[in-house]
Short mmCIF file of C-alpha atoms and ligand atoms in Angstrom, two decimals:
data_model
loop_
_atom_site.label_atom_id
_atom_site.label_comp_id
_atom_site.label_asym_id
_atom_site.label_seq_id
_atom_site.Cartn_x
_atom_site.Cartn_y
_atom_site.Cartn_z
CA UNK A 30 -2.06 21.44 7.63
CA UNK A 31 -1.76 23.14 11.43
CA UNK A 32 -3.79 21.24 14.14
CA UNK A 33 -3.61 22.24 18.24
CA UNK A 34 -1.21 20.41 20.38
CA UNK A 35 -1.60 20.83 24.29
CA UNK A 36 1.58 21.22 26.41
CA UNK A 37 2.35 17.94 28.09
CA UNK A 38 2.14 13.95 27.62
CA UNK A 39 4.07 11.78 29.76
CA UNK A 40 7.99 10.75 28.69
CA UNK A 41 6.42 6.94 27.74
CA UNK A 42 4.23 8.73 25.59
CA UNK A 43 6.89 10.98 23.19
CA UNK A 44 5.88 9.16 19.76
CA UNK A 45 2.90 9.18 20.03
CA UNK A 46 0.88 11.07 17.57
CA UNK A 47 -1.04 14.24 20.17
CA UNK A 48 -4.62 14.62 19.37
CA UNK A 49 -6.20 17.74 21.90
CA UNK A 50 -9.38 16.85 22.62
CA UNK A 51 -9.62 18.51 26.07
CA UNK A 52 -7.93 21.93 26.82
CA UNK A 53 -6.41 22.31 29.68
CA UNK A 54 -7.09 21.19 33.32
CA UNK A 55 -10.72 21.14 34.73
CA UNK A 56 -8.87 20.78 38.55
CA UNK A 57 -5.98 23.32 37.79
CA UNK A 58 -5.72 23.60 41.59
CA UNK A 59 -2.75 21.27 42.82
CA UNK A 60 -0.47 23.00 44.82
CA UNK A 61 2.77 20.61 42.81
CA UNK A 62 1.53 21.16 39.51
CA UNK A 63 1.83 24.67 37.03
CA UNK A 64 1.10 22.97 33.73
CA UNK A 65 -1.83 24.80 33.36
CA UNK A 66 -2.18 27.67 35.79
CA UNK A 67 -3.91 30.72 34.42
CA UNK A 68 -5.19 28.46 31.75
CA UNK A 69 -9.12 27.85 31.44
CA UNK A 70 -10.19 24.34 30.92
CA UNK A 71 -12.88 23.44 28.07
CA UNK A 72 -14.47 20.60 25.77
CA UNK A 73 -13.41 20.64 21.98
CA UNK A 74 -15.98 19.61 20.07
CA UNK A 75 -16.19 16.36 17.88
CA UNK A 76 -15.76 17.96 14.99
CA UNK A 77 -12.93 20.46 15.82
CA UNK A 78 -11.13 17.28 16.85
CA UNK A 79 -12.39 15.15 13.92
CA UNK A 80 -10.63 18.05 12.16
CA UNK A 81 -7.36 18.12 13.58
CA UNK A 82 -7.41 14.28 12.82
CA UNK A 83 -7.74 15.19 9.25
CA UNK A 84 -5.18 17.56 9.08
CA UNK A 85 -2.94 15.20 10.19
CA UNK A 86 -3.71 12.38 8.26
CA UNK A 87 -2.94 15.06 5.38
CA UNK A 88 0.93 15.91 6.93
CA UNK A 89 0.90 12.16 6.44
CA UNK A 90 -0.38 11.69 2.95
CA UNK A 91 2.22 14.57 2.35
CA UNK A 92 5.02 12.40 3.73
CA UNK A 93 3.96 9.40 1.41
CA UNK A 94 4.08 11.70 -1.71
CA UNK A 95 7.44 12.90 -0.66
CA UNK A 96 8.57 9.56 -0.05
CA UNK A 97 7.36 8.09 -3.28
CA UNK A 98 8.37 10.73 -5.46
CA UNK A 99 12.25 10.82 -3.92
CA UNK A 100 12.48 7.09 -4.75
CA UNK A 101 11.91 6.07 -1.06
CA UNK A 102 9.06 4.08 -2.12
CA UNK A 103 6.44 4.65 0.09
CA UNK A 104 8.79 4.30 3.42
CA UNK A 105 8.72 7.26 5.82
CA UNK A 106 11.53 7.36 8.26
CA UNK A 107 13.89 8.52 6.46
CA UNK A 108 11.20 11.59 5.28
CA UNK A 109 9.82 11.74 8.64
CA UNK A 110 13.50 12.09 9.99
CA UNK A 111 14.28 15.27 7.29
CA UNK A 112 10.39 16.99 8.00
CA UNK A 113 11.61 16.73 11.70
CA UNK A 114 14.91 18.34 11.63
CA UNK A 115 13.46 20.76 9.15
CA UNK A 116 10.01 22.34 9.66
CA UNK A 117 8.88 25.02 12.63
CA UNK A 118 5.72 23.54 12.93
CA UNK A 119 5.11 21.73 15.40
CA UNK A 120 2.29 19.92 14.15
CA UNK A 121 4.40 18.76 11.12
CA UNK A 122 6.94 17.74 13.51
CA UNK A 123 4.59 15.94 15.87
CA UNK A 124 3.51 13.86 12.99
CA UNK A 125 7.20 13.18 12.01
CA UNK A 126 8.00 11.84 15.19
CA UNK A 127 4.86 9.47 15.12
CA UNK A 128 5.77 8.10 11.65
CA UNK A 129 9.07 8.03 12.42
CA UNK A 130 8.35 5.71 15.19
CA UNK A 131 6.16 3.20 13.47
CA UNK A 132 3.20 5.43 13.50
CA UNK A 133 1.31 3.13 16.19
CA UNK A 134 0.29 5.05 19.19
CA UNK A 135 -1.75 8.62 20.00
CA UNK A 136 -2.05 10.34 23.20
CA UNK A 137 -5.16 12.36 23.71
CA UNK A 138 -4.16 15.46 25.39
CA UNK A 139 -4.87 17.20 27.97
CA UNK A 140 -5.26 16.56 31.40
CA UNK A 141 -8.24 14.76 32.03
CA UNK A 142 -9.47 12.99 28.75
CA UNK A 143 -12.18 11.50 30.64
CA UNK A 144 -14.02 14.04 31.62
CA UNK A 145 -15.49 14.20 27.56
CA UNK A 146 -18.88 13.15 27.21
CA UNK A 147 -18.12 9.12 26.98
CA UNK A 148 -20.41 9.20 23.70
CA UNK A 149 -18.04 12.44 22.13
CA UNK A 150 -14.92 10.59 23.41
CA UNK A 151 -15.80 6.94 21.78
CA UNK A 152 -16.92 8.96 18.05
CA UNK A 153 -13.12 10.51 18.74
CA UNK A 154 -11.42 7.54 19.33
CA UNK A 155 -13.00 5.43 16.72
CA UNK A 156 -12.63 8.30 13.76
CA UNK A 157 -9.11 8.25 15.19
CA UNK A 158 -8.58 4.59 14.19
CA UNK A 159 -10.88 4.78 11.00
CA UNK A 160 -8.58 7.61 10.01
CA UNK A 161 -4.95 6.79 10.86
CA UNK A 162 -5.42 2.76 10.75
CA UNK A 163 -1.75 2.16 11.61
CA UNK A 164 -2.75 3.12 15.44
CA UNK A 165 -2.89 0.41 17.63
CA UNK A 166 -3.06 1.87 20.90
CA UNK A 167 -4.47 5.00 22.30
CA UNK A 168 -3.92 6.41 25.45
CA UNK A 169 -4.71 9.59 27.81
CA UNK A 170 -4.64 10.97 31.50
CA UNK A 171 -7.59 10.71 33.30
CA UNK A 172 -8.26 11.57 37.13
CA UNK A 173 -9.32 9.25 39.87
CA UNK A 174 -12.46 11.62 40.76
CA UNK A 175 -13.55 11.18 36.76
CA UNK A 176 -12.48 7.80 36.44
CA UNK A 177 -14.67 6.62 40.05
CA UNK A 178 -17.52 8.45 38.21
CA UNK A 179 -17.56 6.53 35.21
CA UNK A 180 -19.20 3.17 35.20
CA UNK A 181 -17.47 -0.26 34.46
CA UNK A 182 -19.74 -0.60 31.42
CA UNK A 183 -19.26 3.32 30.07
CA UNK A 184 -14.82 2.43 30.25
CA UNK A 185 -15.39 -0.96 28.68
CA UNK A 186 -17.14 1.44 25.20
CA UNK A 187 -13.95 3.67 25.44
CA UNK A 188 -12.12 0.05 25.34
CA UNK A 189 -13.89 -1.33 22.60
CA UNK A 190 -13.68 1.81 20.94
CA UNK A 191 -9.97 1.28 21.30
CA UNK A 192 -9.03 3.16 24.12
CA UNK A 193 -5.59 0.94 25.78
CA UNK A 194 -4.34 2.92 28.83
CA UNK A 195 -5.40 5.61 31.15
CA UNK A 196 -2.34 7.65 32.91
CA UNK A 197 -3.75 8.77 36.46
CA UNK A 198 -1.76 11.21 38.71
CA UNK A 199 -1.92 9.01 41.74
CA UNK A 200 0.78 10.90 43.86
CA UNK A 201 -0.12 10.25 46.79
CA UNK A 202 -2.64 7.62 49.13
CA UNK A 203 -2.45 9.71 52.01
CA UNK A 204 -5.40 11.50 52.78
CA UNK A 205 -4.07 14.31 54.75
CA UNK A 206 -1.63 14.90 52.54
CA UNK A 207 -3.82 15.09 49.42
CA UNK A 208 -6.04 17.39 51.26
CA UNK A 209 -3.08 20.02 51.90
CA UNK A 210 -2.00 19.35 48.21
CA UNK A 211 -5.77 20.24 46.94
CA UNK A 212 -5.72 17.87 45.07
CA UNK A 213 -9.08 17.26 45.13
CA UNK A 214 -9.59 13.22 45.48
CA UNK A 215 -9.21 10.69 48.41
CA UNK A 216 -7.30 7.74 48.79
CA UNK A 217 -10.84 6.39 48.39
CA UNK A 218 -11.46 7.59 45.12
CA UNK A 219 -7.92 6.62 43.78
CA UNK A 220 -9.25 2.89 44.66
CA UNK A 221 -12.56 3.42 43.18
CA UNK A 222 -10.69 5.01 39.95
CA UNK A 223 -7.99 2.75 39.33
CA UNK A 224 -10.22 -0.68 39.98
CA UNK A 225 -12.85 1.09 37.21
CA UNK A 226 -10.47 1.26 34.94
CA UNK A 227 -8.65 -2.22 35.23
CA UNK A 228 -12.53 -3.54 35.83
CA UNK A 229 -12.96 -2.16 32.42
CA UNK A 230 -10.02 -3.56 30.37
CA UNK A 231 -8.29 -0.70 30.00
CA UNK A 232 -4.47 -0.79 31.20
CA UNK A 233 -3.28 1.50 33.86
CA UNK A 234 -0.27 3.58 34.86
CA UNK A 235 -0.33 4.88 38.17
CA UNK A 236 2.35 7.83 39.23
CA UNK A 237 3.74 8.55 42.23
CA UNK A 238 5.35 11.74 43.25
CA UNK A 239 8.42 10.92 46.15
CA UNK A 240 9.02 13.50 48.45
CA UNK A 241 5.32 14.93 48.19
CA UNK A 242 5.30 14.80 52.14
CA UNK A 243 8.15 16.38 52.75
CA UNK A 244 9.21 16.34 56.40
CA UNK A 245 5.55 16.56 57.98
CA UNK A 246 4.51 13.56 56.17
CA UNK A 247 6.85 11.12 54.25
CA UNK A 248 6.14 8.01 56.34
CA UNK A 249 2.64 8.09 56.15
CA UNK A 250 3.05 9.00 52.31
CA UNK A 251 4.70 6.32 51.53
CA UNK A 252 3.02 3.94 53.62
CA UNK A 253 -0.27 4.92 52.73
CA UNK A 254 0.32 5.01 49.02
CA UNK A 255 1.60 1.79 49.26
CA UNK A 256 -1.48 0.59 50.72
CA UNK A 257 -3.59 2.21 48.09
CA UNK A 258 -1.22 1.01 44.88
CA UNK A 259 -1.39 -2.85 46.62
CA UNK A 260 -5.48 -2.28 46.98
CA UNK A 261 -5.70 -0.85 43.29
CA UNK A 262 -2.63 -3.50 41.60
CA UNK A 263 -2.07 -1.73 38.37
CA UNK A 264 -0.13 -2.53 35.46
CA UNK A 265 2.74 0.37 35.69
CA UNK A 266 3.78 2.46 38.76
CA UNK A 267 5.64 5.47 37.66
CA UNK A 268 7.69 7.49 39.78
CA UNK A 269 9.01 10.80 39.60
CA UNK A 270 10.47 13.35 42.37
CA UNK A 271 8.79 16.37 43.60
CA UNK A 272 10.65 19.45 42.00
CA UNK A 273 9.38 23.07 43.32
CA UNK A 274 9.60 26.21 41.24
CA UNK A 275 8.26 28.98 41.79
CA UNK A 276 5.25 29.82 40.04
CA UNK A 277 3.85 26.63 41.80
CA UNK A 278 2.11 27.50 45.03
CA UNK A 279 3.46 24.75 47.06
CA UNK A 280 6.72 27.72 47.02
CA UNK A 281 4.40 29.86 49.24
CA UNK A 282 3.92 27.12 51.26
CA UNK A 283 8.02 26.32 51.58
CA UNK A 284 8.37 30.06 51.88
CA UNK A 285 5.68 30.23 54.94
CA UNK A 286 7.28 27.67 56.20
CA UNK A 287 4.14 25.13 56.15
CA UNK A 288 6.06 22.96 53.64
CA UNK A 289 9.40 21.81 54.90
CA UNK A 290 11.19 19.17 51.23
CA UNK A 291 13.31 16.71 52.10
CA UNK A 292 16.85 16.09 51.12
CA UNK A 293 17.51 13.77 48.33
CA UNK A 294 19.22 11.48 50.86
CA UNK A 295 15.49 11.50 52.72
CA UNK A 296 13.38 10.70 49.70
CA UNK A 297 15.59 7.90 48.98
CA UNK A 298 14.62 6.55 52.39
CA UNK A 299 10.78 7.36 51.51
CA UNK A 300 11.10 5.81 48.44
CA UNK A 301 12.62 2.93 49.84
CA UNK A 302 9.78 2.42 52.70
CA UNK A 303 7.44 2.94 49.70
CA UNK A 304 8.85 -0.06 47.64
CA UNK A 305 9.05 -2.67 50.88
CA UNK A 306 5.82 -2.06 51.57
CA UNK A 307 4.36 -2.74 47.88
CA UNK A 308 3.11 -6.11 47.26
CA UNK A 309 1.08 -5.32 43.91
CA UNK A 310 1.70 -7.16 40.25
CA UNK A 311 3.32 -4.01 38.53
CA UNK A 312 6.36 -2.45 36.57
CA UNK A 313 7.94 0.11 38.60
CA UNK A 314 8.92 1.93 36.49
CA UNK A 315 11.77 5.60 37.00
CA UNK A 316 11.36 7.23 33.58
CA UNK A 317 11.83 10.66 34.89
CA UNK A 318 15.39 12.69 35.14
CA UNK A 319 13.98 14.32 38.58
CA UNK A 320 14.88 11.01 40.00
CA UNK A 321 17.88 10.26 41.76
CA UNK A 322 17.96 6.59 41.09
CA UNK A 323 16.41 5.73 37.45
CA UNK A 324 17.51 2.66 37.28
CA UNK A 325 14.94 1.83 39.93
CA UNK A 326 12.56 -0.51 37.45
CA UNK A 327 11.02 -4.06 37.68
CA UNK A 328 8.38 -5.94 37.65
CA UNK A 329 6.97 -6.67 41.34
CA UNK A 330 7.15 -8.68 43.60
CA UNK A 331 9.96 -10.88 41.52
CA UNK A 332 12.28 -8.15 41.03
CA UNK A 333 11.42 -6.61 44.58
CA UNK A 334 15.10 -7.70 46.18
CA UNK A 335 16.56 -6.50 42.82
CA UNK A 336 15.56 -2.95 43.62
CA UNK A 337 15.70 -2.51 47.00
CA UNK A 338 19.73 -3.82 46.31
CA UNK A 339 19.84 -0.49 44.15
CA UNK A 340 19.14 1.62 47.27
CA UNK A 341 20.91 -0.70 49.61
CA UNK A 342 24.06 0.22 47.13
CA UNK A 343 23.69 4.04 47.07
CA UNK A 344 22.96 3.97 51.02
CA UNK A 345 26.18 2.26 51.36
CA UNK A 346 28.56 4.50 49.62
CA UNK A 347 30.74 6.95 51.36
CA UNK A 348 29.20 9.69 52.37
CA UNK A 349 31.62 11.79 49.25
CA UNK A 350 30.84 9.54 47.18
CA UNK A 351 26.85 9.81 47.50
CA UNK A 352 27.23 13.21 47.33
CA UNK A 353 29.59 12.99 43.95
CA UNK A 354 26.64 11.26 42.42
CA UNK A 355 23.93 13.86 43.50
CA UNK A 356 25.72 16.37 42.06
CA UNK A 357 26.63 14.62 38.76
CA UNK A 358 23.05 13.02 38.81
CA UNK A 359 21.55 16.57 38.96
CA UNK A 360 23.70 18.10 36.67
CA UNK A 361 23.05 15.74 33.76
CA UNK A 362 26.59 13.92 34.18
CA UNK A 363 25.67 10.84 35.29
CA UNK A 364 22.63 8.48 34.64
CA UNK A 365 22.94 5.79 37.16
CA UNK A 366 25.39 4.44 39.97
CA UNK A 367 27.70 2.28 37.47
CA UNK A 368 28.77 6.08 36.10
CA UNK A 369 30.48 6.36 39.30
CA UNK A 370 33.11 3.93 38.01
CA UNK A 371 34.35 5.84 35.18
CA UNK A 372 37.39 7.93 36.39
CA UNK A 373 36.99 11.06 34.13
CA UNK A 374 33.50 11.33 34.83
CA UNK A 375 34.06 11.34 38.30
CA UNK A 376 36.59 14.00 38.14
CA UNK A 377 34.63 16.43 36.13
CA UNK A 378 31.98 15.87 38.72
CA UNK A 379 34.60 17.06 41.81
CA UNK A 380 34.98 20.31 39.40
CA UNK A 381 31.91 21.01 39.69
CA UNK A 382 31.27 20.37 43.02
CA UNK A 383 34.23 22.61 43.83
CA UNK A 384 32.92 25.32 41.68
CA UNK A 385 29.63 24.85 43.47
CA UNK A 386 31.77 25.45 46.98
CA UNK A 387 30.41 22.16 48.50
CA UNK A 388 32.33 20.51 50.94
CA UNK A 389 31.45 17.12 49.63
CA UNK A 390 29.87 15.89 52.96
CA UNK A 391 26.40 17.52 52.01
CA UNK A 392 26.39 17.84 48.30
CA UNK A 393 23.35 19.48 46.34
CA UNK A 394 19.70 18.49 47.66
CA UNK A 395 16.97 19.34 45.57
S1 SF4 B 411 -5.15 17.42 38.31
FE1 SF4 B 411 -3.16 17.05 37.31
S2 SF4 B 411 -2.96 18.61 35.73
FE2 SF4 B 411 -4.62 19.25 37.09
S3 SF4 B 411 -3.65 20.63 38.57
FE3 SF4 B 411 -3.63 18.57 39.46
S4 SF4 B 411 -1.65 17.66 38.86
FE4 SF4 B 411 -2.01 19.46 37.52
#
């Protein structure tokens, strides 16, 4: 009762049930991204995946034996929440976190779903359903490049098949700036992509990397990915904040010098510039603990003022103050600028900060 799980699925996508139907990345070349470096890509077959459906379905016929033998009648929280806390598999625990969820939604891994043959991918989606009928929505990433390929009548099958949402890696609508990022598409295709997919019936979620330009290129980032959201109007814009480690090769670039980041004061202003210029029909949404701000989130334009006060606010603090919230931001303490009011929070922050040596003027960045 084992089936394979790929690494990654985004945060808005933690309960769903992870069926691998693609290993690894067939790109694997962005300079931001080491998800999948050293890691070949390849096509699972039908049936390998048909498999892994079965097995499981089976965890879950498990769960309802369990459940009806310990008098729980059939319900399968409370077993799901017991398999959860007490199996090493991952699989098992995969399928306990689906069922303990309602059991409604499955993410097919990995990075570029779309890529499958469209015939392979609707005989996996559609066995998918068949086999688990509680899902009602499926969802997987996809690339612009694939997803500019595909026809309006080959995404409308993978709708009516029952595929709900493709996740794209947008990042960024500036050309020059996706060229030094290899990541391999235009602003031109991300249009082409994105309208495909909405064309189709399919519901789309769009992210957007801040601080991507760093200092070279953060206007024209956000101004041009603006421009390219507005053109493409998708459903959900998700943001999240460039982080560099070091088995990425963007660190060669930082280390050569042809990669300056910016401070998390600067992205703020990027992201900022970003959001004026946006005048799409989407949730922005901040789902992602490598922002500084999560509680960035609306729907656009109505909430657009609503927002942009959020940045207005943080801009305006003291300069100590900003830089108490960086720190307790990035060290997990606080969530979102209203934590600044609580006292004791505030003072463990100034511990740290003192630990740290900081002088309270600069703070941490990045
Ligand atoms: S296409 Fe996506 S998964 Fe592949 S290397 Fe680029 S960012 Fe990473």
């Amino acid at each position: 009762m084992e089936f394979e799980l790929g690494p990654i699925r985004p945060p808005s996508e933690t309960h769903s049930l992870p069926v691998r139907v693609t290993r690894n990345c067939p790109w694997n070349r962005c300079k931001f991204c080491r998800v999948y470096k050293g890691q070949k890509f390849g096509l699972r077959s039908v049936e390998e995946v048909k498999r892994d459906i079965l097995s499981a379905k089976a965890i879950q016929d498990k769960f309802l034996e369990l459940s009806s033998k310990s008098g729980c009648g059939g319900r399968l929280t409370k077993i799901a929440a017991s398999a959860f806390e007490n199996t090493s598999s991952e699989a098992v625990r995969s399928v306990a976190n689906w069922l303990y969820a309602g059991g409604r939604s499955a993410f097919l891994q990995d990075a570029n779903t779309l890529i499958m043959p469209v015939d392979d991918l609707v005989q996996v989606i559609k066995f998918l359903k068949e086999t688990l009928p509680s899902i009602t929505r499926v969802t997987m990433y996809g690339r612009s490049k694939t997803a500019a390929k595909r026809s309006i009548e080959e995404l409308t099958r993978l709708r009516e098949a029952g595929l709900s949402r493709i996740h794209i890696g947008l990042e960024s609508g500036y050309d020059p700036l996706l060229a030094f990022m290899d990541k391999g598409v235009t602003a031109a295709d991300h249009i082409m992509g994105g309208k495909n997919v909405l064309a189709s019936g399919i519901s789309l979620c769009e992210y957007v990397v801040l601080g991507l330009g760093g200092v070279k290129m953060w206007r024209d980032h956000a101004i041009e990915t603006a421009r390219v959201i507005n053109e493409i109007n998708p459903e959900y814009i998700r943001l999240r904040t460039l982080a560099i480690t070091e088995d990425m090769i963007l660190h060669k670039e930082v280390d050569s010098g042809n990669f300056v980041r910016l401070t998390d004061e600067q992205i703020i202003e990027e992201e900022k510039l970003f959001i004026q210029r946006l005048n799409c029909h989407s949730d922005l949404v901040s789902d992602h603990v490598t922002n500084l701000l999560q509680e960035i989130e609306g729907r656009l334009p109505n909430d657009k003022d609503r927002i942009l006060a959020v940045i207005d606010r943080f801009q305006a603090l003291a300069p100590i103050e900003r830089a108490v919230f960086r720190t307790g931001k990035r060290f997990g303490m606080y969530n979102n600028l209203d934590d600044l009011n609580d006292p004791g929070q505030s003072e463990a922050v100034e511990r740290v900060m003192a630990r740290l040596g900081q002088d309270g003027e600069k703070g941490l960045n990045n």
